Short mmCIF file of C-alpha atoms in Angstrom, two decimals:
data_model
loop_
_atom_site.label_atom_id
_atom_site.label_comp_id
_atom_site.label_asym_id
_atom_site.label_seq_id
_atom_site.Cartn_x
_atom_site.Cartn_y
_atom_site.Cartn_z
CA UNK A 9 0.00 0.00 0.00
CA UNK A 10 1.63 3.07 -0.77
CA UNK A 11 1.95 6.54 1.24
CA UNK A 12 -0.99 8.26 -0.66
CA UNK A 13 -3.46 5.09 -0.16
CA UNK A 14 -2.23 5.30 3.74
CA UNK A 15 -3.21 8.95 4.46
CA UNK A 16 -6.31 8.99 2.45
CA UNK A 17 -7.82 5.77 4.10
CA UNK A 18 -10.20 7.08 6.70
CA UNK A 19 -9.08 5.81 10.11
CA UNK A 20 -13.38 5.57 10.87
CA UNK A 21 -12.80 2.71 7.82
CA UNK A 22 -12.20 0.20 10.74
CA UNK A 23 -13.79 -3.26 11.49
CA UNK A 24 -13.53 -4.11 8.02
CA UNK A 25 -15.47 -1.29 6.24
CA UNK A 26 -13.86 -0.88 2.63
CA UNK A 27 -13.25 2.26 2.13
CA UNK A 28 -14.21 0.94 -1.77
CA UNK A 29 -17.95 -0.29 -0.65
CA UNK A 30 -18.15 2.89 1.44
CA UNK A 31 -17.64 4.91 -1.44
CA UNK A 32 -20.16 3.18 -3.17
CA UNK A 33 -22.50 2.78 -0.61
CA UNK A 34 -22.45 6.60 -0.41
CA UNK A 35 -23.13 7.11 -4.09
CA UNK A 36 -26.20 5.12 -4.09
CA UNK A 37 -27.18 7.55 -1.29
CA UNK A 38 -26.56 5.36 2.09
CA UNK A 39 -26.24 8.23 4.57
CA UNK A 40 -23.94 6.67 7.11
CA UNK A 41 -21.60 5.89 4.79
CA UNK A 42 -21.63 9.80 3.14
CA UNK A 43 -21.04 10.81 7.02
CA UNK A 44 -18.17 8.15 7.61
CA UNK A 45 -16.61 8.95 3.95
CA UNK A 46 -17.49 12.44 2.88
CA UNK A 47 -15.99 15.21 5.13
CA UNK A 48 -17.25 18.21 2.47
CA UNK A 49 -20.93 17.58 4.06
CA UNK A 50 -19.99 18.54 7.45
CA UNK A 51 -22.72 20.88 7.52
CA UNK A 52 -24.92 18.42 6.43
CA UNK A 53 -24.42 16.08 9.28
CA UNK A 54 -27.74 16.31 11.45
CA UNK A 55 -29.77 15.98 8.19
CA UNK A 56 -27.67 12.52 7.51
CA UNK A 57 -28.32 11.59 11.02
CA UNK A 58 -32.08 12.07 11.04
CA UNK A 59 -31.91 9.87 7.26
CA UNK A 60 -30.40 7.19 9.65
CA UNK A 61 -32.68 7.54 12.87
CA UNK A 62 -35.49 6.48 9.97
CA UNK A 63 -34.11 3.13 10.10
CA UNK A 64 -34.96 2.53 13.96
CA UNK A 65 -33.42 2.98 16.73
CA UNK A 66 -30.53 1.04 15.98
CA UNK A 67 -29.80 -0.53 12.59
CA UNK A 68 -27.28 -2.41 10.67
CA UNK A 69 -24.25 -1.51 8.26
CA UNK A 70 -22.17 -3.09 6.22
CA UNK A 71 -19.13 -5.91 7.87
CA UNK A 72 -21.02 -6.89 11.05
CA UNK A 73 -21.30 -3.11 12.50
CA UNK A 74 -24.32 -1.29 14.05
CA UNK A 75 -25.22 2.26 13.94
CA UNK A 76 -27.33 4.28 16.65
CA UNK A 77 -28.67 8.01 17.37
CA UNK A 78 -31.52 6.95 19.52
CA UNK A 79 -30.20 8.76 23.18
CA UNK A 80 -31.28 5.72 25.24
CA UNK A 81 -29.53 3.29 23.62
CA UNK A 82 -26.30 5.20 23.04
CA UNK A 83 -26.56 6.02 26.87
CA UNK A 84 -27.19 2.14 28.06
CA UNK A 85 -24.15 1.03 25.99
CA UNK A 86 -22.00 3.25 27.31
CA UNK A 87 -22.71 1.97 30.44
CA UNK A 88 -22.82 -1.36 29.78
CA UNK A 89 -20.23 -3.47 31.20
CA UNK A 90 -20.70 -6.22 28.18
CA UNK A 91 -19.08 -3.26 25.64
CA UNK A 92 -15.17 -2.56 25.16
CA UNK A 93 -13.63 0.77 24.16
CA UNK A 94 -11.72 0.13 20.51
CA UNK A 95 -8.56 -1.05 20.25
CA UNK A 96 -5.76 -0.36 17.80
CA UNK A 97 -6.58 -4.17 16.99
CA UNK A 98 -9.73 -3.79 16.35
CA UNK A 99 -9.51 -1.52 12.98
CA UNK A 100 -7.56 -1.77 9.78
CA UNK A 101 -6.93 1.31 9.14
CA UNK A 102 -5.46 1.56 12.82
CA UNK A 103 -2.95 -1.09 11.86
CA UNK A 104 -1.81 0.77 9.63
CA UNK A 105 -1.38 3.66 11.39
CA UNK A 106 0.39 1.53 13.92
CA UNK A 107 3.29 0.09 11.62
CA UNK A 108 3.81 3.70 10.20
CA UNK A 109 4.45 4.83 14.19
CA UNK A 110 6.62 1.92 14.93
CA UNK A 111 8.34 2.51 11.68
CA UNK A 112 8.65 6.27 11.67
CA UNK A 113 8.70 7.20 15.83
CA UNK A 114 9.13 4.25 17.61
CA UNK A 115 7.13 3.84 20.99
CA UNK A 116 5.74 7.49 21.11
CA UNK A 117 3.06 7.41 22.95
CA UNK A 118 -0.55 8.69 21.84
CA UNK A 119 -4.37 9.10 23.58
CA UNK A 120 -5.02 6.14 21.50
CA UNK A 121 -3.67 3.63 22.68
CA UNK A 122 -2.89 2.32 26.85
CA UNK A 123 -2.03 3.52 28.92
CA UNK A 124 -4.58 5.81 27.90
CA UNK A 125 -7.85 6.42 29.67
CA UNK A 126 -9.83 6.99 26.81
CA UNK A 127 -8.74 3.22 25.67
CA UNK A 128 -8.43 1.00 28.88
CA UNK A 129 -10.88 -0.82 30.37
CA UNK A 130 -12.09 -2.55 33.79
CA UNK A 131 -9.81 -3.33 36.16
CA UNK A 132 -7.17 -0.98 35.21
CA UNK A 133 -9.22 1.60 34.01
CA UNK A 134 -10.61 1.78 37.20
CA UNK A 135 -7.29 2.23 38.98
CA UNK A 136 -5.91 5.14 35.94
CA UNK A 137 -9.34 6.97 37.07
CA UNK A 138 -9.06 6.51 40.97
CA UNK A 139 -5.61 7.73 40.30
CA UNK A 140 -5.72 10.80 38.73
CA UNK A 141 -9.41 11.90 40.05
CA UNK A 142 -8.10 12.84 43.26
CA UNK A 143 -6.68 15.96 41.52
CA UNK A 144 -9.83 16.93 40.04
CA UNK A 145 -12.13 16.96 43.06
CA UNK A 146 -14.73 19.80 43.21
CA UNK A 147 -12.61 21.95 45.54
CA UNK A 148 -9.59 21.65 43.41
CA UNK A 149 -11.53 22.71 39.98
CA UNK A 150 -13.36 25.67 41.65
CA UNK A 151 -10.23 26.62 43.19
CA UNK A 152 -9.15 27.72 39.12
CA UNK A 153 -12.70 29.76 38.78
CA UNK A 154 -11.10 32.63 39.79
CA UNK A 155 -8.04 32.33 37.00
CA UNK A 156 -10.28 31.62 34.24
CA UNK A 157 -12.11 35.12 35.00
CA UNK A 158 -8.84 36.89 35.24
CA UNK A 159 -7.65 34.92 31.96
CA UNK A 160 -10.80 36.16 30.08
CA UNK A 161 -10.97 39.46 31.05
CA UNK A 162 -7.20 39.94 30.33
CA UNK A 163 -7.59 38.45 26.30
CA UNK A 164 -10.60 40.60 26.41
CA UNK A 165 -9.01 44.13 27.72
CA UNK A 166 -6.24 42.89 24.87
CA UNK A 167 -8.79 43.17 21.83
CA UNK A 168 -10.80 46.04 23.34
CA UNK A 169 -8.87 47.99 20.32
CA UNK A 170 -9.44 45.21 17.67
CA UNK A 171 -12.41 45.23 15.32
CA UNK A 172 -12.07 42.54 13.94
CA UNK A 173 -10.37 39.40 14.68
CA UNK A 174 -10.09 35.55 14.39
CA UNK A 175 -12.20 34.79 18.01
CA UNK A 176 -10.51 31.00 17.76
CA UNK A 177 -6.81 32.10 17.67
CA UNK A 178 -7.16 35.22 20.16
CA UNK A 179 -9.91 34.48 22.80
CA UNK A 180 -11.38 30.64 22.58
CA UNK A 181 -8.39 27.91 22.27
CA UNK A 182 -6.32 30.40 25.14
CA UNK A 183 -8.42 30.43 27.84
CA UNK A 184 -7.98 26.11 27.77
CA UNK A 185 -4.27 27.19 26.69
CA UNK A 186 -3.72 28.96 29.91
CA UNK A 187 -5.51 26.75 31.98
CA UNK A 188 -4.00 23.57 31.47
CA UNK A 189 -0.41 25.14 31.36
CA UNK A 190 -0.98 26.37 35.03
CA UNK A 191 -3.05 22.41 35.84
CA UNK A 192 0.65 20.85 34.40
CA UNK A 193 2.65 23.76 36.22
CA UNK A 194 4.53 24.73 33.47
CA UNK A 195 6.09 28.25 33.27
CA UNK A 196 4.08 30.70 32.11
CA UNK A 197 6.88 31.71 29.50
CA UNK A 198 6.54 28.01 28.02
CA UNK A 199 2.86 28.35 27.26
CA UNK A 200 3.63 29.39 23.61
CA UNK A 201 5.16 26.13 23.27
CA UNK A 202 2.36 24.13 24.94
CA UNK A 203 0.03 25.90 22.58
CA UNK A 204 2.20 25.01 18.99
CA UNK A 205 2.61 21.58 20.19
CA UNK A 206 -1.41 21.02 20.69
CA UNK A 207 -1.86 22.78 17.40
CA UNK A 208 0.16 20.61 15.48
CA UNK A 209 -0.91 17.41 16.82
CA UNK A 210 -4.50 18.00 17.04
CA UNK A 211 -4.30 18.31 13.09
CA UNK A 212 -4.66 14.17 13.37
CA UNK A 213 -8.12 14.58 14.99
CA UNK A 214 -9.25 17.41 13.39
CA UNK A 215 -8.98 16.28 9.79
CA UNK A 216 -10.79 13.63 8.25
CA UNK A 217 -8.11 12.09 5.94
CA UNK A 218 -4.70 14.18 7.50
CA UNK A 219 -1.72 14.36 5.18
CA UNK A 220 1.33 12.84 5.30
CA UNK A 221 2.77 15.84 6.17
CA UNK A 222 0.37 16.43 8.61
CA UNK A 223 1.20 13.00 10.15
CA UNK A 224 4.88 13.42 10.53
CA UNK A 225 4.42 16.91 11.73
CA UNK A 226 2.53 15.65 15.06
CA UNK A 227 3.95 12.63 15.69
CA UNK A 228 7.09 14.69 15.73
CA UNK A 229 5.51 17.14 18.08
CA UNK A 230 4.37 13.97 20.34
CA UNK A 231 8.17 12.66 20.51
CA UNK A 232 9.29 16.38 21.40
CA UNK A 233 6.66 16.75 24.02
CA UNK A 234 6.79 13.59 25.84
CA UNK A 235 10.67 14.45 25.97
CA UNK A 236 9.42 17.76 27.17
CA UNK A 237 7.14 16.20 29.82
CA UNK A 238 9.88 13.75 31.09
CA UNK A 239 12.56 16.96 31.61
CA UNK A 240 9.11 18.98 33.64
CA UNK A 241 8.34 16.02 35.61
CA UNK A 242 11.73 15.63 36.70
CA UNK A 243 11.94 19.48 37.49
CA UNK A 244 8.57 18.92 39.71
CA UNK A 245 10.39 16.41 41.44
CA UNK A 246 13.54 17.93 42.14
CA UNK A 247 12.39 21.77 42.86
CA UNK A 248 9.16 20.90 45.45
CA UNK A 249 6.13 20.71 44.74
CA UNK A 250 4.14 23.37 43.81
CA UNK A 251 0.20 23.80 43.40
CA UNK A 252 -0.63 22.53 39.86
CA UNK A 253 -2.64 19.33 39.62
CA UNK A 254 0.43 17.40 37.40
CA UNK A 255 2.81 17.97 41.07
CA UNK A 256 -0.65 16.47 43.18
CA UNK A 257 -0.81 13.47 41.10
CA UNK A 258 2.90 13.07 40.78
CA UNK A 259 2.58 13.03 44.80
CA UNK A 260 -0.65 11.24 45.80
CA UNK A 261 -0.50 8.46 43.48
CA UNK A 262 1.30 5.31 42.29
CA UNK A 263 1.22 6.14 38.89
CA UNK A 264 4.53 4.90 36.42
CA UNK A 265 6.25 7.79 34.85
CA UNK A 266 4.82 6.61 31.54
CA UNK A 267 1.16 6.82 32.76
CA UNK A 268 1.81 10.05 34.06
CA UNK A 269 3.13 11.36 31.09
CA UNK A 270 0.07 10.38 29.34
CA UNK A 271 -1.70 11.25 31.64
CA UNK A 272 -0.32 14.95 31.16
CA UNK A 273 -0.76 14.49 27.46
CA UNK A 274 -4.60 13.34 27.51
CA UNK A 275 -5.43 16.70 29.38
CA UNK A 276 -3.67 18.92 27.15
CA UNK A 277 -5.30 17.04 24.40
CA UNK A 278 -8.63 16.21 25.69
CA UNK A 279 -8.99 19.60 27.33
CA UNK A 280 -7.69 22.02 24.72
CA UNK A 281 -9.17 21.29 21.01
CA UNK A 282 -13.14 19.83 22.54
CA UNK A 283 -12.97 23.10 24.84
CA UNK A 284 -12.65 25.55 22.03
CA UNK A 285 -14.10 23.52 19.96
CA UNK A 286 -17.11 23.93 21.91
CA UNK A 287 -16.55 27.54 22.56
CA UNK A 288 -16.80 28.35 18.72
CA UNK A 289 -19.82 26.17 18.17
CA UNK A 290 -21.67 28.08 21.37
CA UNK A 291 -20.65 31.65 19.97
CA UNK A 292 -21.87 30.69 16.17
CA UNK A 293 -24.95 29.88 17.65
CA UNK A 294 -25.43 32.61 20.01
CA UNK A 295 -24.93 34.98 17.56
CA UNK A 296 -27.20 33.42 15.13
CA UNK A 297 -29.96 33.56 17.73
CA UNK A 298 -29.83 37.21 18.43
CA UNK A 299 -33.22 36.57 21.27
CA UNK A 300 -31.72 33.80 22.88
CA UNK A 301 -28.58 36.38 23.45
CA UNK A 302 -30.66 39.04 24.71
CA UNK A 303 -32.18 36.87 27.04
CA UNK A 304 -29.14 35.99 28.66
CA UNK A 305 -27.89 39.49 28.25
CA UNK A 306 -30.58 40.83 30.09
CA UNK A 307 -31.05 37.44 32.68
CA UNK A 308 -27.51 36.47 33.31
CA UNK A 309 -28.47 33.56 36.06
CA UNK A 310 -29.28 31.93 32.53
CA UNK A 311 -25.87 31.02 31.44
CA UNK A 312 -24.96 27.82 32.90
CA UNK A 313 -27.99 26.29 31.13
CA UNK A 314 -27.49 27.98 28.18
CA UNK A 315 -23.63 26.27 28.31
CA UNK A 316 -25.78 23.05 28.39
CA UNK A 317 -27.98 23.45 25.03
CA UNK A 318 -25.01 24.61 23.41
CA UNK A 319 -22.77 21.58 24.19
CA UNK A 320 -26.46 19.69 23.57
CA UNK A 321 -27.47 21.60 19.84
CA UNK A 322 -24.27 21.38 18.24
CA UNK A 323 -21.86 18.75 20.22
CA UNK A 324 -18.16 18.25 19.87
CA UNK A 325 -17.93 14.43 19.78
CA UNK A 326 -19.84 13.54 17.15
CA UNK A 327 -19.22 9.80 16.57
CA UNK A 328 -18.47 7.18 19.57
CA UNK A 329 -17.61 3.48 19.05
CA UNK A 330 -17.99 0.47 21.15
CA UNK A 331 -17.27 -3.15 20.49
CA UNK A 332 -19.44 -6.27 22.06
CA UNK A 333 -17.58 -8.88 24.06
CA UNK A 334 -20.66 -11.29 24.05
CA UNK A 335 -23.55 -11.47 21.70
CA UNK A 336 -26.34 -9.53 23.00
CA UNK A 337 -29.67 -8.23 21.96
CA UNK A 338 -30.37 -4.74 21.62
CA UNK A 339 -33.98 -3.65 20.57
CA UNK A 340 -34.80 -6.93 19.49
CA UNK A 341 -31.70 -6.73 16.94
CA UNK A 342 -28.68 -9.73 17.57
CA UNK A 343 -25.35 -7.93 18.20
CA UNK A 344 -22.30 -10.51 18.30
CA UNK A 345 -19.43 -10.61 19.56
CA UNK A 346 -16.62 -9.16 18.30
CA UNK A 347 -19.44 -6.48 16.86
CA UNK A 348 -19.00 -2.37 16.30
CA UNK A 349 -21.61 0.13 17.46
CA UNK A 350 -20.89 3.16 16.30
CA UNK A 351 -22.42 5.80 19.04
CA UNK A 352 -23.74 9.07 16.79
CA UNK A 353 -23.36 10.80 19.72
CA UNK A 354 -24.44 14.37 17.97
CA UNK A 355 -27.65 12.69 16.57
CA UNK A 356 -28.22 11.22 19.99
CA UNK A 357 -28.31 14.55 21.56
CA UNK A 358 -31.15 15.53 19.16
CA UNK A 359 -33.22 12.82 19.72
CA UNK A 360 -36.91 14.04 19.84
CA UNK A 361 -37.61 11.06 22.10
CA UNK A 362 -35.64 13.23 24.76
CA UNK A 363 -35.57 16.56 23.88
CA UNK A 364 -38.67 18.33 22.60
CA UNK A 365 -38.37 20.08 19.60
CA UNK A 366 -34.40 19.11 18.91
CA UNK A 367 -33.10 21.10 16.17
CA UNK A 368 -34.79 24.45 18.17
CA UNK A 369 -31.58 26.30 20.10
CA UNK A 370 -33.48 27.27 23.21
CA UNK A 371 -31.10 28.63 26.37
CA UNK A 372 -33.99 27.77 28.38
CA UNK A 373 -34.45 24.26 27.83
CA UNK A 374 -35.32 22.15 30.82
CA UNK A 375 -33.76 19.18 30.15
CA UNK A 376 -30.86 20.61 28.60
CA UNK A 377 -27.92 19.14 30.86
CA UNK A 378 -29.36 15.64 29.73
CA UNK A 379 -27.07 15.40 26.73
CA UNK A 380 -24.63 12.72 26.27
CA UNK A 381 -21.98 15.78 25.12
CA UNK A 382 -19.24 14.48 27.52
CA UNK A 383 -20.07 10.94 27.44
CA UNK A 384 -21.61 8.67 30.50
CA UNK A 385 -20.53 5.36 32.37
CA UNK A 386 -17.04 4.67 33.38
CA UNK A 387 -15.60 6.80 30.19
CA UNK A 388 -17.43 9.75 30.96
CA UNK A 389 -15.20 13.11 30.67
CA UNK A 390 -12.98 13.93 33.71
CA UNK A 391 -12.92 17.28 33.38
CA UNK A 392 -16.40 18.24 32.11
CA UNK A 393 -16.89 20.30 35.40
CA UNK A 394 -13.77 21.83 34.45
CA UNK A 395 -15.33 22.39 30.84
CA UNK A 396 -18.53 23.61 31.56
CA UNK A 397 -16.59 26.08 33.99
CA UNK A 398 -14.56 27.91 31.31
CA UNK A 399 -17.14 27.92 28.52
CA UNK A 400 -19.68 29.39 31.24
CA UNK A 401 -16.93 32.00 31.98
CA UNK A 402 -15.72 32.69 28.91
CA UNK A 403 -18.65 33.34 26.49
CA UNK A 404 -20.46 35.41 29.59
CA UNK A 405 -17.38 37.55 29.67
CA UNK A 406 -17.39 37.63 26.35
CA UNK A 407 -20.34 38.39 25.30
CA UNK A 408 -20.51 41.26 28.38
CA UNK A 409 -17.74 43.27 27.12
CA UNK A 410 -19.05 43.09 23.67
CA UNK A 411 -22.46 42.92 23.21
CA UNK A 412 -22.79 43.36 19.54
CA UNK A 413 -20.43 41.01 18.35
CA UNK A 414 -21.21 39.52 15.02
CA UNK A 415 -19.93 37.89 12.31
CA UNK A 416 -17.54 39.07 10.12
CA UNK A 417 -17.07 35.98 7.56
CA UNK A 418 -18.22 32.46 7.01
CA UNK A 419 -16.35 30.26 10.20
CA UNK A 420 -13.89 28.03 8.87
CA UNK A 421 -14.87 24.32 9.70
CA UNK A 422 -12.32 21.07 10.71
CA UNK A 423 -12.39 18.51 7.84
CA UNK A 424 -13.71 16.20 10.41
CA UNK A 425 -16.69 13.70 10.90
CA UNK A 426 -15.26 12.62 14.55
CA UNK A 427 -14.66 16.19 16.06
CA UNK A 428 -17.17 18.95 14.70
CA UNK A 429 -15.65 22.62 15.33
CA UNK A 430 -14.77 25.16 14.14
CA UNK A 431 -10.68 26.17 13.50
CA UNK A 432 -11.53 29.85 12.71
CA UNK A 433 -13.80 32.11 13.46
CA UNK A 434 -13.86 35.92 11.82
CA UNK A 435 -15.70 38.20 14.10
CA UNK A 436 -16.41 41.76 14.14
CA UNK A 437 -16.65 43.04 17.78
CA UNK A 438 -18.52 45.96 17.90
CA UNK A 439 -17.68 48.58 20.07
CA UNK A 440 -16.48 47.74 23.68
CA UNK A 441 -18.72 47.76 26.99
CA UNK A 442 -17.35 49.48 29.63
CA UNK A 443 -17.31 46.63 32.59
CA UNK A 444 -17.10 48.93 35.98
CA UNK A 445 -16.95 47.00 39.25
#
């Protein structure tokens, strides 16, 4: 297989889905496989999903696999104990991907593989999380409420003389920036560093079929960082501790250096590209909802919930995957062993079984915080509290100091069916509110 076939293989093409059938599947108008294998309709991707949710609540697709938007069902098997996460095994295109890492960067390590959280599973995944909870207790996260408002209203006093700007680059991805730098303890004049190294390996996630270029650029950046890490942790060690999160965990747990180092790398990761992610998704559709903004403009209290039906209209993680370890029935349907279910985790936040009224963006939902945005069950998102925090600060501050922000050109969407966002966003700010107090 040569270097072109490689990089354009879809690394969704897994348990056996050929990328040929797909292709042809999706001509004759099969809409999971034009979601799986066309990233250009990206902004057709809830109309796709409602095509799907025709076919009941869960239905079948091509090689053994399963496909499901219905909320309840996505919600029990991500709870369900008789479901694996994916393994590198598990997909062909993953294999792939595997002998190009061992061939090009041996043994760097990746979110993708143990001893990652996202991939491990019951027992150890049990003692990774009891591990590495303990520094993301309640008191510890609202102990950083305070730095996130100073962070925002810093980025925000430096554009007070922009008019227009790109809202990703200069407001959204640095508030999680800043954040995790500060969670890891590193120096504040590293932070650059810590923000070029997420941006170039993030291009794997956020890009449906990532060049080859694009793949030696971050797994280049992964070897550099986790050299990076090794030389901080050591420096954690040997100056004190001091009162980031990485130093608690290095000293309340009995984690290996290497599961601490990916443990570092999962939250800058995990905690940078879904938060802004998110952020840019919220602001597009504030914006384009001019009376839900003057709502909360003029009812503040409403923000947390309107955080909620943001993360629940237009979610981040759009596609999850589990794999059966026993045949099992699910709505009447046979699921065997060995079998994929892929989650649509998007769709199943729109379900009109749960939410009334689903494709409506209403701030004032009731049941808004019921979305499956960060996941449920043993995998469910760490540090959604910490999430929900800095989005709820963030666009509130924003949206304070410039109430008649709009925008300024069309946002520029990642070539992505796993991660939907948004890697730039043109904005016109409007004139400035003066914020006394």
């Amino acid at each position: 297989m040569n270097v072109d076939m490689k990089t354009r293989s879809h690394w969704l093409m897994g348990y056996g889905l050929p990328r040929a059938m797909l292709k042809l599947l999706a001509r004759r108008g099969d809409p999971f496989a034009q979601l799986l294998i066309d990233s250009s309709l990206l902004n057709n991707v809830y109309h796709l999903v409602e095509q799907i949710r025709q076919r009941g609540r869960i239905s079948a697709v091509v090689s053994n696999g399963w496909v499901t938007a219905d909320a309840q069902i996505v919600r029990d098997v991500l709870r369900d104990g008789r479901f694996r996460t994916v393994k590198p095994r598990d997909r062909a295109m993953f294999r792939v991907l595997q002998r190009m890492l061992a061939k090009t960067n041996p043994g760097v390590l990746t979110g993708l593989e143990p001893p990652s959280l996202l991939v491990v599973d019951p027992p150890e995944h049990a003692r990774l999380r009891r591990l590495v909870s303990r520094a993301f207790t309640p008191r510890a996260i609202d102990g950083l409420r305070h730095r996130i408002q100073e962070i925002a209203n810093t980025l925000l006093d430096d554009l007070n003389d922009n008019t227009d700007c790109d809202l990703v680059a200069n407001y959204a991805s640095r508030i999680p920036i800043e954040i995790i730098a500060e969670m890891l303890g590193i120096p504040r004049d590293e932070t650059p560093y810590l923000y070029a190294f997420a941006d170039r390996t993030t291009r794997l996630l956020t890009s449906t079929a990532p060049s080859w270029r694009d793949f030696q650029t971050a797994t280049a950046a992964l070897r550099e960082f986790e050299d990076y890490l090794a030389t901080h942790i050591e420096r954690l060690r040997d100056h004190g501790a001091d009162n980031s999160i990485l130093s608690t965990v290095l000293q309340d747990s009995d984690l290996t250096d290497i599961e601490v180092r990916m443990f570092a790398g999962l939250l800058l990761g995990a905690g940078f590209i879904t938060t802004a992610h998110a952020f840019g998704n919220a602001v597009v559709a504030l914006v384009g909802h001019p009376d839900q903004l003057a709502r909360l403009q003029a009812h503040p209290e409403g923000w947390p919930n309107a955080v909620e039906e943001a993360l629940r209209y237009d979610s981040v993680f759009q596609i999850g995957f589990r794999v059966a370890t026993e045949t099992l029935q699910i709505d009447g349907h046979t699921v065997r062993k060995g079998s994929a279910v892929f989650l649509l985790i998007g769709g199943a936040n729109r379900d009109p079984a749960i939410f009334e009224r689903p494709d409506e963006f209403d701030t004032t939902r009731a049941n808004a915080r019921d979305h499956i945005g960060f996941g449920t069950g043993i995998h469910v998102c760490l540090g959604a509290p910490l999430a929900r925090m800095e989005l709820h600060i963030g666009l509130q501050a924003l949206f304070e100091r410039f109430p008649q922000l709009a925008l300024a050109g069309e946002p520029t969407l990642n070539n992505s069916t796993l991660l939907h966002g948004i890697k730039h966003l043109p904005v016109n700010l409007g004139p400035a509110r003066v914020i006394t107090g």
